[in-house]
JSON list of C-alpha atoms in Angstrom, two decimals:
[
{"chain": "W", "resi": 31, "resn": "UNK", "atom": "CA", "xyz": [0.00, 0.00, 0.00]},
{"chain": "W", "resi": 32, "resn": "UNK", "atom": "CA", "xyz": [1.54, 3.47, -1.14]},
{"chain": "W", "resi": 33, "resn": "UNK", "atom": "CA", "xyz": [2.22, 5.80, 2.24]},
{"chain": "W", "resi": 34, "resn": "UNK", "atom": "CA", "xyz": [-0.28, 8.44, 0.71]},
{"chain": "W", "resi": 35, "resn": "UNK", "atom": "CA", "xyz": [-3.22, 6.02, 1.60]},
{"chain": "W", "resi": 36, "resn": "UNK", "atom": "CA", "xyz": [-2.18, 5.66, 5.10]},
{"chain": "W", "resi": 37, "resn": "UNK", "atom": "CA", "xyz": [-3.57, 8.05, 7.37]},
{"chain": "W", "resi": 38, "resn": "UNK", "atom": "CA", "xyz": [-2.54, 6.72, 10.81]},
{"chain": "W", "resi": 39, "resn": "UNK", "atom": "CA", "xyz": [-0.75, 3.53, 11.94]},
{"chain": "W", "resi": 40, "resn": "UNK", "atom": "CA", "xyz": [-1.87, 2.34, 15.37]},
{"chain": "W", "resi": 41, "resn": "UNK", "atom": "CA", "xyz": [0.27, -0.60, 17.30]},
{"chain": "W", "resi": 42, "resn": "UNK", "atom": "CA", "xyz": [-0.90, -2.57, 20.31]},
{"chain": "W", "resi": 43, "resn": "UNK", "atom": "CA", "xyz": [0.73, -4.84, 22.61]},
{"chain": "W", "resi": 44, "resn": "UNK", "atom": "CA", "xyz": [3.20, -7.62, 21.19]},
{"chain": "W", "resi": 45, "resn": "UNK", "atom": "CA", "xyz": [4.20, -5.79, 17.99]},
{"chain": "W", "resi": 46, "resn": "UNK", "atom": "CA", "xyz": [7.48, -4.07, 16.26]},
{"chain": "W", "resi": 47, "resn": "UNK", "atom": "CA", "xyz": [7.98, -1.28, 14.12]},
{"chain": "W", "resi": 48, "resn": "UNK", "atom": "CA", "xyz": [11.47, -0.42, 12.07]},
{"chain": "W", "resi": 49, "resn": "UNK", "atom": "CA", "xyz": [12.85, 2.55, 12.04]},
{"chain": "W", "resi": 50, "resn": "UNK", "atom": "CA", "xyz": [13.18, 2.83, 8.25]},
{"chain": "W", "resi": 51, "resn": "UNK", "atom": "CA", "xyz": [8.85, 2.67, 8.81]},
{"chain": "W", "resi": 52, "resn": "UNK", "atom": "CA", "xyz": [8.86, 5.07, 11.17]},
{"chain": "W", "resi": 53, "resn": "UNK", "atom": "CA", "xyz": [10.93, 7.59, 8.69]},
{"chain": "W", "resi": 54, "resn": "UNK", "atom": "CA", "xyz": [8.55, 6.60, 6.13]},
{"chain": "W", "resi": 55, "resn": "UNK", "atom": "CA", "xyz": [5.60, 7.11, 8.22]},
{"chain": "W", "resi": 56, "resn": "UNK", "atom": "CA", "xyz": [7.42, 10.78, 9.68]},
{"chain": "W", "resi": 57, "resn": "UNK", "atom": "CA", "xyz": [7.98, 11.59, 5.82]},
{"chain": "W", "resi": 58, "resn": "UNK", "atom": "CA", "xyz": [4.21, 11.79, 5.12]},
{"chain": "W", "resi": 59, "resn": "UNK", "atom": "CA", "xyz": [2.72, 12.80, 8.65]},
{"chain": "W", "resi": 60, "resn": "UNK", "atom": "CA", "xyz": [1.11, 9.85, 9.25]},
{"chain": "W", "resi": 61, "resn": "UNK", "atom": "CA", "xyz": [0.29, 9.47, 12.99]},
{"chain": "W", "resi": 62, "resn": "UNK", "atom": "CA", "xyz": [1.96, 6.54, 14.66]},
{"chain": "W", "resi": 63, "resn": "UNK", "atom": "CA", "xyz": [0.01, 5.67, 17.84]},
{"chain": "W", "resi": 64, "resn": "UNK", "atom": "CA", "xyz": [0.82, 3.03, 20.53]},
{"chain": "W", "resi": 65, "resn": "UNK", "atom": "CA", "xyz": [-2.28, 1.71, 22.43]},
{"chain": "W", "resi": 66, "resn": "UNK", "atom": "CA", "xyz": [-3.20, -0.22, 25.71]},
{"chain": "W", "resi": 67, "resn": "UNK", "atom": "CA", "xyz": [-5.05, -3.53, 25.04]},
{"chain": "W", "resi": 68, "resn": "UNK", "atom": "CA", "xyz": [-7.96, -1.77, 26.34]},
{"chain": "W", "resi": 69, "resn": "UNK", "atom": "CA", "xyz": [-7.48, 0.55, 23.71]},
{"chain": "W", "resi": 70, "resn": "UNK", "atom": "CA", "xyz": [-6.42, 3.59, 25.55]},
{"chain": "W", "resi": 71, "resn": "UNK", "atom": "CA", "xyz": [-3.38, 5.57, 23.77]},
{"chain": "W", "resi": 72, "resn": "UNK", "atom": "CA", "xyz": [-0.24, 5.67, 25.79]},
{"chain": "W", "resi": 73, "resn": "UNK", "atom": "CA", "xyz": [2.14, 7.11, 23.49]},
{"chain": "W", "resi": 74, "resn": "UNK", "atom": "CA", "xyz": [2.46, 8.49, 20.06]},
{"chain": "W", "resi": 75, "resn": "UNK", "atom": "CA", "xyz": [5.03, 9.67, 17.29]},
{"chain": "W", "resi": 76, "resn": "UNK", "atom": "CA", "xyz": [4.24, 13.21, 15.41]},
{"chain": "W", "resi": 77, "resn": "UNK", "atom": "CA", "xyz": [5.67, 14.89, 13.05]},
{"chain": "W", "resi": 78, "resn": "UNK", "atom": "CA", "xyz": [8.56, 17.81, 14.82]},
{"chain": "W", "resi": 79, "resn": "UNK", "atom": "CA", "xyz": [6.84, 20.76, 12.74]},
{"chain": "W", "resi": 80, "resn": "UNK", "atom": "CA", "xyz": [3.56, 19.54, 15.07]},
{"chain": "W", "resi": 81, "resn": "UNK", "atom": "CA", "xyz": [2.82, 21.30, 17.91]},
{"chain": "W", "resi": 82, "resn": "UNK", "atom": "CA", "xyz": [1.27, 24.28, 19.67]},
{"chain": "W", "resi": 83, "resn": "UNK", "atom": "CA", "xyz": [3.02, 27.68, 19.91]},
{"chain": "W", "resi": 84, "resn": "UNK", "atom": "CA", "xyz": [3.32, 29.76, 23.16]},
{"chain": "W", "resi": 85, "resn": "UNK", "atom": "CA", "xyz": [0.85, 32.33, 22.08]},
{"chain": "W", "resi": 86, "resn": "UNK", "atom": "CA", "xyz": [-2.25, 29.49, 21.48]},
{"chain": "W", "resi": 87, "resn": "UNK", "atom": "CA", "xyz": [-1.37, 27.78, 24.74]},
{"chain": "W", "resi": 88, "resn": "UNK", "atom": "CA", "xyz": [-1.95, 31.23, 26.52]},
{"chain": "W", "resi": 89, "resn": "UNK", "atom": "CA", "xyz": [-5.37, 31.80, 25.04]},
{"chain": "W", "resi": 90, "resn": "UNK", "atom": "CA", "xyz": [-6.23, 28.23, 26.12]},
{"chain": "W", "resi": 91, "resn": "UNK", "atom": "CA", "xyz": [-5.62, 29.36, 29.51]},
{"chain": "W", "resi": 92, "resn": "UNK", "atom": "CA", "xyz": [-7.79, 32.33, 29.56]},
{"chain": "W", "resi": 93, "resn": "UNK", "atom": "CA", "xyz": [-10.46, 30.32, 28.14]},
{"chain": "W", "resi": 94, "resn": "UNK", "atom": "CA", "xyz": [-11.45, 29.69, 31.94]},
{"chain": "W", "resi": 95, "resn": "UNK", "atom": "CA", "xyz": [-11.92, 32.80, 33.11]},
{"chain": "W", "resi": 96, "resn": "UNK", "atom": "CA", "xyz": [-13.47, 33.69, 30.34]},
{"chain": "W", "resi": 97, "resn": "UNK", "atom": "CA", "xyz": [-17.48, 34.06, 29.30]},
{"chain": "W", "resi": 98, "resn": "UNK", "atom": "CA", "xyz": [-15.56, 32.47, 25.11]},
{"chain": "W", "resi": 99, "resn": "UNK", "atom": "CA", "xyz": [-15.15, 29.65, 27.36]},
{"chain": "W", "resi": 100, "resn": "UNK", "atom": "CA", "xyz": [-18.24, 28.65, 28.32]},
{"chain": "W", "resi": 101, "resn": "UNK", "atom": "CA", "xyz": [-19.58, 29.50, 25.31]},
{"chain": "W", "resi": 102, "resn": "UNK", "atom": "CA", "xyz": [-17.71, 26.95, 23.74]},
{"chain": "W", "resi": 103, "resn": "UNK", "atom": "CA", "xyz": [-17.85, 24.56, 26.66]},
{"chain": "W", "resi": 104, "resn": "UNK", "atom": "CA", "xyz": [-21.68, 24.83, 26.24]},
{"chain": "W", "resi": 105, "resn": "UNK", "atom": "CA", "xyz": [-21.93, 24.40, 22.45]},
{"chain": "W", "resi": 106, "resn": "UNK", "atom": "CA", "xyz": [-20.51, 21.02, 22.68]},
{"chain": "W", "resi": 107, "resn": "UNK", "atom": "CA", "xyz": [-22.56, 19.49, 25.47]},
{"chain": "W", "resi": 108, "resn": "UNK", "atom": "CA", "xyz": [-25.45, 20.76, 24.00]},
{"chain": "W", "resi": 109, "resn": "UNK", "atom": "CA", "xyz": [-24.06, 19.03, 20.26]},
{"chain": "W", "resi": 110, "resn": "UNK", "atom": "CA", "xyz": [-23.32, 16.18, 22.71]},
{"chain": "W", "resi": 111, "resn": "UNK", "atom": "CA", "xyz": [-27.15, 16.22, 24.00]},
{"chain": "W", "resi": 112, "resn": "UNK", "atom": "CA", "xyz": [-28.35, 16.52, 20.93]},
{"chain": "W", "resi": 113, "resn": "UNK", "atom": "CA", "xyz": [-26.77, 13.61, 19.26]},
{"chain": "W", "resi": 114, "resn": "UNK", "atom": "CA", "xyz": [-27.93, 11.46, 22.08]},
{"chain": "W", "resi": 115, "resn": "UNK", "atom": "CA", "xyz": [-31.53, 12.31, 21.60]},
{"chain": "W", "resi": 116, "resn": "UNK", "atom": "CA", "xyz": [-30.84, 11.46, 17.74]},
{"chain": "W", "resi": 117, "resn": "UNK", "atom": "CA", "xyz": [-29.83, 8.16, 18.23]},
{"chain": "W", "resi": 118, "resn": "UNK", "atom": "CA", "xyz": [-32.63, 7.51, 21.24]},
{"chain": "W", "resi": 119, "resn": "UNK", "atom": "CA", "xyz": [-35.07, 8.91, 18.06]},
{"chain": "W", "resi": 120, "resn": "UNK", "atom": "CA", "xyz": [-34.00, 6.47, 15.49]},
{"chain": "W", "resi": 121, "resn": "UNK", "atom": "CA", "xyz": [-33.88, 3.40, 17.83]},
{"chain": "W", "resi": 122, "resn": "UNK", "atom": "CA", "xyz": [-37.61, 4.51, 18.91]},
{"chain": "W", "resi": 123, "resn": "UNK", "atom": "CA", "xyz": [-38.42, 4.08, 15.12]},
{"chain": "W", "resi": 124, "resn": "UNK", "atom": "CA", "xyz": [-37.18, 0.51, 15.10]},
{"chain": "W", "resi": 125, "resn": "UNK", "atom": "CA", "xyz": [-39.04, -0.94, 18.24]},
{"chain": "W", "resi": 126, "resn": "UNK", "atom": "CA", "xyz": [-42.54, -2.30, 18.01]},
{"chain": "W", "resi": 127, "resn": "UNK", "atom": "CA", "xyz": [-42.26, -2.82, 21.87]},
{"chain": "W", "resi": 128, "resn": "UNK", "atom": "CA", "xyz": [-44.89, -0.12, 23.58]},
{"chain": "W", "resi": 129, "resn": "UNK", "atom": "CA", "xyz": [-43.36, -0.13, 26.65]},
{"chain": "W", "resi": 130, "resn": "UNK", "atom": "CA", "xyz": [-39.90, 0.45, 25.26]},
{"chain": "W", "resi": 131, "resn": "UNK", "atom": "CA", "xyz": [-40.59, 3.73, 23.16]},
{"chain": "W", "resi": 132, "resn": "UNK", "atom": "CA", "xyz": [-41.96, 4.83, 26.33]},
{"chain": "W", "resi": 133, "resn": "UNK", "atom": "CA", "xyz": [-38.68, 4.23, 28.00]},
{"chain": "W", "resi": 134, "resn": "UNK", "atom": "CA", "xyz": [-37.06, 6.05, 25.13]},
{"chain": "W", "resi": 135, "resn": "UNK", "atom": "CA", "xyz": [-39.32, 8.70, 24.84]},
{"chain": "W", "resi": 136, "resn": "UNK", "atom": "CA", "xyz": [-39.08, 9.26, 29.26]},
{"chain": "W", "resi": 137, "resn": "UNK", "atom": "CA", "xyz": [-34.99, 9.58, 28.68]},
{"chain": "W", "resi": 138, "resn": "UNK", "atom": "CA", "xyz": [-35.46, 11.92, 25.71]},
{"chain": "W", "resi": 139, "resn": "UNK", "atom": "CA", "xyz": [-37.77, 14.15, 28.18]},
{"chain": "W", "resi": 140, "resn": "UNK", "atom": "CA", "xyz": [-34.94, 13.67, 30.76]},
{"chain": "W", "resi": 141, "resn": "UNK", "atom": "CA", "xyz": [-31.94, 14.44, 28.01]},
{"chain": "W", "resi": 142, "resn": "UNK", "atom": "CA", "xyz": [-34.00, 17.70, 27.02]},
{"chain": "W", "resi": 143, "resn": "UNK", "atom": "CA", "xyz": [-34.23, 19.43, 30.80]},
{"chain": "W", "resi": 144, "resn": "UNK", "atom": "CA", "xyz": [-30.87, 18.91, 30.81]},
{"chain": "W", "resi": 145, "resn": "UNK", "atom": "CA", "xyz": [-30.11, 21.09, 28.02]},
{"chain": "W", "resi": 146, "resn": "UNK", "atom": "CA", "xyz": [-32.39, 23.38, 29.24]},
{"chain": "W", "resi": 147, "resn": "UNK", "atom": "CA", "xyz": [-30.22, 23.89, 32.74]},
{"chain": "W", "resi": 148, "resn": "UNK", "atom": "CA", "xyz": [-26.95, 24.40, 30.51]},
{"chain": "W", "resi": 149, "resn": "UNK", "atom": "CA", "xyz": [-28.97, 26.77, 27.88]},
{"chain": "W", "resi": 150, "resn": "UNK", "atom": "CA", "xyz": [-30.41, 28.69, 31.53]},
{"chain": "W", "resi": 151, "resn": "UNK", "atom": "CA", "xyz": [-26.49, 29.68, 32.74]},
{"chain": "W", "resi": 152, "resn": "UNK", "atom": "CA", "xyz": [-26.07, 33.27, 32.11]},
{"chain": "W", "resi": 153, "resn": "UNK", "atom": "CA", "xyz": [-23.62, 33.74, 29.43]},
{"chain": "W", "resi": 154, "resn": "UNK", "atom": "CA", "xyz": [-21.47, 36.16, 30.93]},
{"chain": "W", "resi": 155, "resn": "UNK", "atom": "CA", "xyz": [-20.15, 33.57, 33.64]},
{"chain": "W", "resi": 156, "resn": "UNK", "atom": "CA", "xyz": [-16.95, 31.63, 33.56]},
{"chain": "W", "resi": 157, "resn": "UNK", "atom": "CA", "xyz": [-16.49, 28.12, 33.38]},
{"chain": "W", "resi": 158, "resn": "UNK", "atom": "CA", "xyz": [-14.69, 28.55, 36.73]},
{"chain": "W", "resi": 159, "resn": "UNK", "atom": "CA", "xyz": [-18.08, 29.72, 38.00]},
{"chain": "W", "resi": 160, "resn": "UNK", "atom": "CA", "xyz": [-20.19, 27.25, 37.21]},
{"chain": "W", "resi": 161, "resn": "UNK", "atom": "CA", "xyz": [-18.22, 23.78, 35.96]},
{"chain": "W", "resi": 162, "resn": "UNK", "atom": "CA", "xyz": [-19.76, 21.81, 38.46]},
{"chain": "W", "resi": 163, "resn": "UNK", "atom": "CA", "xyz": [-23.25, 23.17, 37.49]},
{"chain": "W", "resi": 164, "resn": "UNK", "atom": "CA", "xyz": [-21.87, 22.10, 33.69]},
{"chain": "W", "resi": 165, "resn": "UNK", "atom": "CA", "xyz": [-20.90, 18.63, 34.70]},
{"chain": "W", "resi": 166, "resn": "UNK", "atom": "CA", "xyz": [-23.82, 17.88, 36.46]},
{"chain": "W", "resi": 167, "resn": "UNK", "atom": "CA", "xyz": [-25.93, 18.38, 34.07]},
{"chain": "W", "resi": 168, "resn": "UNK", "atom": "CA", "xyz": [-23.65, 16.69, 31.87]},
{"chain": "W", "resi": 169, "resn": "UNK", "atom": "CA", "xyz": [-23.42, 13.36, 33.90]},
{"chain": "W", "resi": 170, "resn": "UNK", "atom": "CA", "xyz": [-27.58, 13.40, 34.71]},
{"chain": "W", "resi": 171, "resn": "UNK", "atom": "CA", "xyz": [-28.11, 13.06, 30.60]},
{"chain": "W", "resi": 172, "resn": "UNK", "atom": "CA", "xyz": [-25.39, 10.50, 30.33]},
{"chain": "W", "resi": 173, "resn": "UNK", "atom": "CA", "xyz": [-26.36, 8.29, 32.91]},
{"chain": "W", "resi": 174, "resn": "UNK", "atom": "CA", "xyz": [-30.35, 8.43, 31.75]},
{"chain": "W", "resi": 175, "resn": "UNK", "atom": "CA", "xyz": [-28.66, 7.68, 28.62]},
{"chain": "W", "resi": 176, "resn": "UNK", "atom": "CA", "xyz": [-26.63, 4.78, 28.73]},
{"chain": "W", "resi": 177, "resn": "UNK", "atom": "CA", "xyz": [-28.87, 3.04, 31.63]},
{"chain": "W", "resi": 178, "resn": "UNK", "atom": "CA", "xyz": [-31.82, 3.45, 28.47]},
{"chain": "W", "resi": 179, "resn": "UNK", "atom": "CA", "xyz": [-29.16, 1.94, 26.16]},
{"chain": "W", "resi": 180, "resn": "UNK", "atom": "CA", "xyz": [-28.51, -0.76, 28.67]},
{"chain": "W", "resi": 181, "resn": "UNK", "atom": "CA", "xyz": [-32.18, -1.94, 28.64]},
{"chain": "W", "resi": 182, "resn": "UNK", "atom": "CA", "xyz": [-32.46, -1.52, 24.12]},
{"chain": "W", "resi": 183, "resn": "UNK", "atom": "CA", "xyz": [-29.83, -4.26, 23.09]},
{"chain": "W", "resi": 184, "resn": "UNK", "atom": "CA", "xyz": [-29.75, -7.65, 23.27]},
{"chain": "W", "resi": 185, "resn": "UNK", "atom": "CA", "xyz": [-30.26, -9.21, 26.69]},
{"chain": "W", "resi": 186, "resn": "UNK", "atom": "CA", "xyz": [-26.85, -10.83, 26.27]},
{"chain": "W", "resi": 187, "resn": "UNK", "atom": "CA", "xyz": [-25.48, -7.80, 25.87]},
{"chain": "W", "resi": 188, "resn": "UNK", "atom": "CA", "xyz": [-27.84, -5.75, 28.53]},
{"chain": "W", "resi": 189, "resn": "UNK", "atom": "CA", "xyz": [-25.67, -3.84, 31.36]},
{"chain": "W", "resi": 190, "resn": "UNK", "atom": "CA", "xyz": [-27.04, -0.82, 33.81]},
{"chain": "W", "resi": 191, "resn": "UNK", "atom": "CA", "xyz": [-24.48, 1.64, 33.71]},
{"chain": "W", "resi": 192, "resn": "UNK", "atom": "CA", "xyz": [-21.11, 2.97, 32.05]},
{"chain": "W", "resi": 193, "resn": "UNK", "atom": "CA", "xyz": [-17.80, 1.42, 33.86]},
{"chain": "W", "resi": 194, "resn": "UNK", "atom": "CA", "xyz": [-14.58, 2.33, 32.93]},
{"chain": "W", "resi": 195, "resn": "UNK", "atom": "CA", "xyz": [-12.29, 0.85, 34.85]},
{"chain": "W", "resi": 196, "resn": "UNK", "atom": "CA", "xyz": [-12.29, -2.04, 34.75]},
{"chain": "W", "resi": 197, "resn": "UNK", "atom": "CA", "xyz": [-15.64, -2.50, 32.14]},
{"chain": "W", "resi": 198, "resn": "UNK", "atom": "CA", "xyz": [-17.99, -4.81, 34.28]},
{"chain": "W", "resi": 199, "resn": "UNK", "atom": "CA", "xyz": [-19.44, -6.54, 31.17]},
{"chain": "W", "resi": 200, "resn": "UNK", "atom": "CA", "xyz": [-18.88, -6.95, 26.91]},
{"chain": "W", "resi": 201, "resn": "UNK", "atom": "CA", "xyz": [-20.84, -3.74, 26.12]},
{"chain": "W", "resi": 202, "resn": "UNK", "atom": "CA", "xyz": [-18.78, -1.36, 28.35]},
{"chain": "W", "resi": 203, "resn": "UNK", "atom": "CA", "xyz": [-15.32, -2.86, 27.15]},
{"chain": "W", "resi": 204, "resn": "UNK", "atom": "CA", "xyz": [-16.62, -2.11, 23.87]},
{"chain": "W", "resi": 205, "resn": "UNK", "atom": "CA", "xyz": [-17.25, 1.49, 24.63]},
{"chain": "W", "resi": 206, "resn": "UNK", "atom": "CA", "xyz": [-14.07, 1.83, 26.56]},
{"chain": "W", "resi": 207, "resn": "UNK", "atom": "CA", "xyz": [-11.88, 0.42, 23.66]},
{"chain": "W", "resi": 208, "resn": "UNK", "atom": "CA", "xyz": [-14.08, 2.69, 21.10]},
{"chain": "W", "resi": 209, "resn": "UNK", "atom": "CA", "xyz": [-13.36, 6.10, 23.43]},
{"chain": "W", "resi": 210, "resn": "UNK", "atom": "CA", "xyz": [-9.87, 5.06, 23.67]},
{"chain": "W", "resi": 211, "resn": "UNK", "atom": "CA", "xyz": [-9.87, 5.34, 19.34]},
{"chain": "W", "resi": 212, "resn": "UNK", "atom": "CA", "xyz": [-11.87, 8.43, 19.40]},
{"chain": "W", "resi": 213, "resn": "UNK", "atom": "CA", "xyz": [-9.28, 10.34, 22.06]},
{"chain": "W", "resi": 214, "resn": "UNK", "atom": "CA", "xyz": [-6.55, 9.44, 20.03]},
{"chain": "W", "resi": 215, "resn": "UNK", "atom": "CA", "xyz": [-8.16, 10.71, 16.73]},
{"chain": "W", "resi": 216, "resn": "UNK", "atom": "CA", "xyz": [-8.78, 13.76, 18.94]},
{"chain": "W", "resi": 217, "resn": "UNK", "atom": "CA", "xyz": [-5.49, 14.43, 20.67]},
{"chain": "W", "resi": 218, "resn": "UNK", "atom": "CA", "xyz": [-4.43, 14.25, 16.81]},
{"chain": "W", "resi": 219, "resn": "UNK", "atom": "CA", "xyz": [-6.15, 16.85, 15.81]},
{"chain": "W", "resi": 220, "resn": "UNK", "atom": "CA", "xyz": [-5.68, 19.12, 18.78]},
{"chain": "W", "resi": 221, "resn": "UNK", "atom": "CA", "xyz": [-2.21, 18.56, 17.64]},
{"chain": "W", "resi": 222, "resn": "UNK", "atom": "CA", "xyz": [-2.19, 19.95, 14.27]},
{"chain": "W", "resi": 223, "resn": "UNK", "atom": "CA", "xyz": [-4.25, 22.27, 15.08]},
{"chain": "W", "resi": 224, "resn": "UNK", "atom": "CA", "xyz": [-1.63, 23.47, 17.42]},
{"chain": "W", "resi": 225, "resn": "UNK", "atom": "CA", "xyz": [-4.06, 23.79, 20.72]},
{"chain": "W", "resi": 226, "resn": "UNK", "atom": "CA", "xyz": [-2.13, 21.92, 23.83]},
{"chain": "W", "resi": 227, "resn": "UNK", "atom": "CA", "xyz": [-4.50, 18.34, 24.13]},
{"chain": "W", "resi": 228, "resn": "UNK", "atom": "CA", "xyz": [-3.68, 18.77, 28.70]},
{"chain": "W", "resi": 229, "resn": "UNK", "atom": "CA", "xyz": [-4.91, 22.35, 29.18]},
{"chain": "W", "resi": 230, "resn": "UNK", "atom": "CA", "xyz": [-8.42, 22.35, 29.07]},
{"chain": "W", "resi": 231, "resn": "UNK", "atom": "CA", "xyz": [-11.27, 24.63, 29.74]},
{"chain": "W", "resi": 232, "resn": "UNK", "atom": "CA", "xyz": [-14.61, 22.30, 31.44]},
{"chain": "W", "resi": 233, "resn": "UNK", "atom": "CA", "xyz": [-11.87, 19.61, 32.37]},
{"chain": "W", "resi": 234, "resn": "UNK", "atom": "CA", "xyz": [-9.31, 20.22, 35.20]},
{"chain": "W", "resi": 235, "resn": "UNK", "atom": "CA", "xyz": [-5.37, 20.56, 34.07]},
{"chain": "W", "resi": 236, "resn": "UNK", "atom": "CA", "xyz": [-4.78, 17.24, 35.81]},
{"chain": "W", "resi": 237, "resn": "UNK", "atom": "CA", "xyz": [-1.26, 16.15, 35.47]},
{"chain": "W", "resi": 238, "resn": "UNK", "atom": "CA", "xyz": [-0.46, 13.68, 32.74]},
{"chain": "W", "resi": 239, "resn": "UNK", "atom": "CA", "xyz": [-4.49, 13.99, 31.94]},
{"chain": "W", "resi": 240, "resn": "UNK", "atom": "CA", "xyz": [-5.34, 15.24, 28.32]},
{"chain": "W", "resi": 241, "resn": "UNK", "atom": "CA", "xyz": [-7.63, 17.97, 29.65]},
{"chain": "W", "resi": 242, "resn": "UNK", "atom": "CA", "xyz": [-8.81, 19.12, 26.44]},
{"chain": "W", "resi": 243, "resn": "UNK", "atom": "CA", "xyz": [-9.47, 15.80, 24.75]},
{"chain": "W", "resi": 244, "resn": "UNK", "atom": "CA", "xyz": [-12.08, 15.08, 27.28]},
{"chain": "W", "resi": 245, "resn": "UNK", "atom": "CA", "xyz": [-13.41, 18.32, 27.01]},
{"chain": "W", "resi": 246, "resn": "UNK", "atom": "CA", "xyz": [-14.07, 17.83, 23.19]},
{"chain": "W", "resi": 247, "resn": "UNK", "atom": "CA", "xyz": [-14.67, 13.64, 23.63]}
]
């Protein structure tokens, strides 16, 4: 396969990479990432002209203290929210089940108050102000959510709640695997974008925690 058709190369556990693939890989700025076995990135190999500058990294830090911030902060719950409800809409579609569609129809309710609380803070607070108001709200839809989830699949594959570590059943180590993709993709672009993926603006600067990632995962 010609280098031009590779976009990233990811490696887990129990496998090599040359060096002469690495410069290959550096050559065309394709992302080299090292994964967990659960699927969590641990490590990954960028291109030297990648990076954030002194000046972004700054205005990342204002972003706190500053109404941008929440504006931004609020956008993507509320994008968040909304593609919940989506999916909760198109699985309604597909179930015969009475009693079901009223379960998904209840959590839809539940999902909407909750962007209702976000859309109520005043826009001229921080995120400093009010992050525990943001996740909150945040965690009320996504527990509604998955528990709803957790009762639509396959009774095989049924479970009651999100767990991360370590996933208490099939469905959870599925999702935990699948985030640990989706950071990666998103630490990547943070990258080239040149924003710094551990200073965040909803999500504590925790050390060796990609702030930011989370904040847009």
């Amino acid at each position: 396969m010609a280098a031009t058709k590779v976009d990233q190369i990811m490696i887990t556990i129990h496998a090599a990479l040359t060096t002469d693939a690495i410069e290959l890989a550096l050559e065309y700025n394709i992302d080299i990432i090292f994964l967990k076995n659960t699927g969590q990135p641990m490590g990954r190999v960028w291109h030297s002209k990648l990076g954030s500058i002194s000046t972004i990294r700054r205005k990342q830090l204002f972003l706190q203290d500053s109404p941008l911030g929440l504006q931004l902060v609020k956008e993507w719950i509320l994008e968040k929210m909304d593609n919940q409800i989506r999916l909760l809409k198109k699985l309604e579609v597909n179930r015969r089940d009475d009693e079901k569609r009223a379960i998904i129809r209840d959590t839809i309710e539940k999902i909407e108050k909750q962007k209702a609380n976000i859309m109520s803070i005043n826009n001229k607070e921080t995120v400093n102000n009010v992050r525990n108001m943001l996740l909150g709200y945040e965690g009320t839809a996504g527990r509604v959510y998955f528990e709803t989830l957790g009762k639509l699949i396959p009774e095989k594959y049924a479970f009651e709640a999100r767990s991360r570590n370590p996933a208490k059943d099939p469905f959870n180590c599925m999702l935990n695997y699948s985030y640990g993709i989706l950071y990666s993709s998103v630490e990547k672009a943070c990258i080239i974008a040149g924003l710094d993926p551990y200073i965040g603006i909803m999500h504590t600067d925790n050390y060796n925690k990609k702030a930011l990632v989370y904040d847009y995962g």
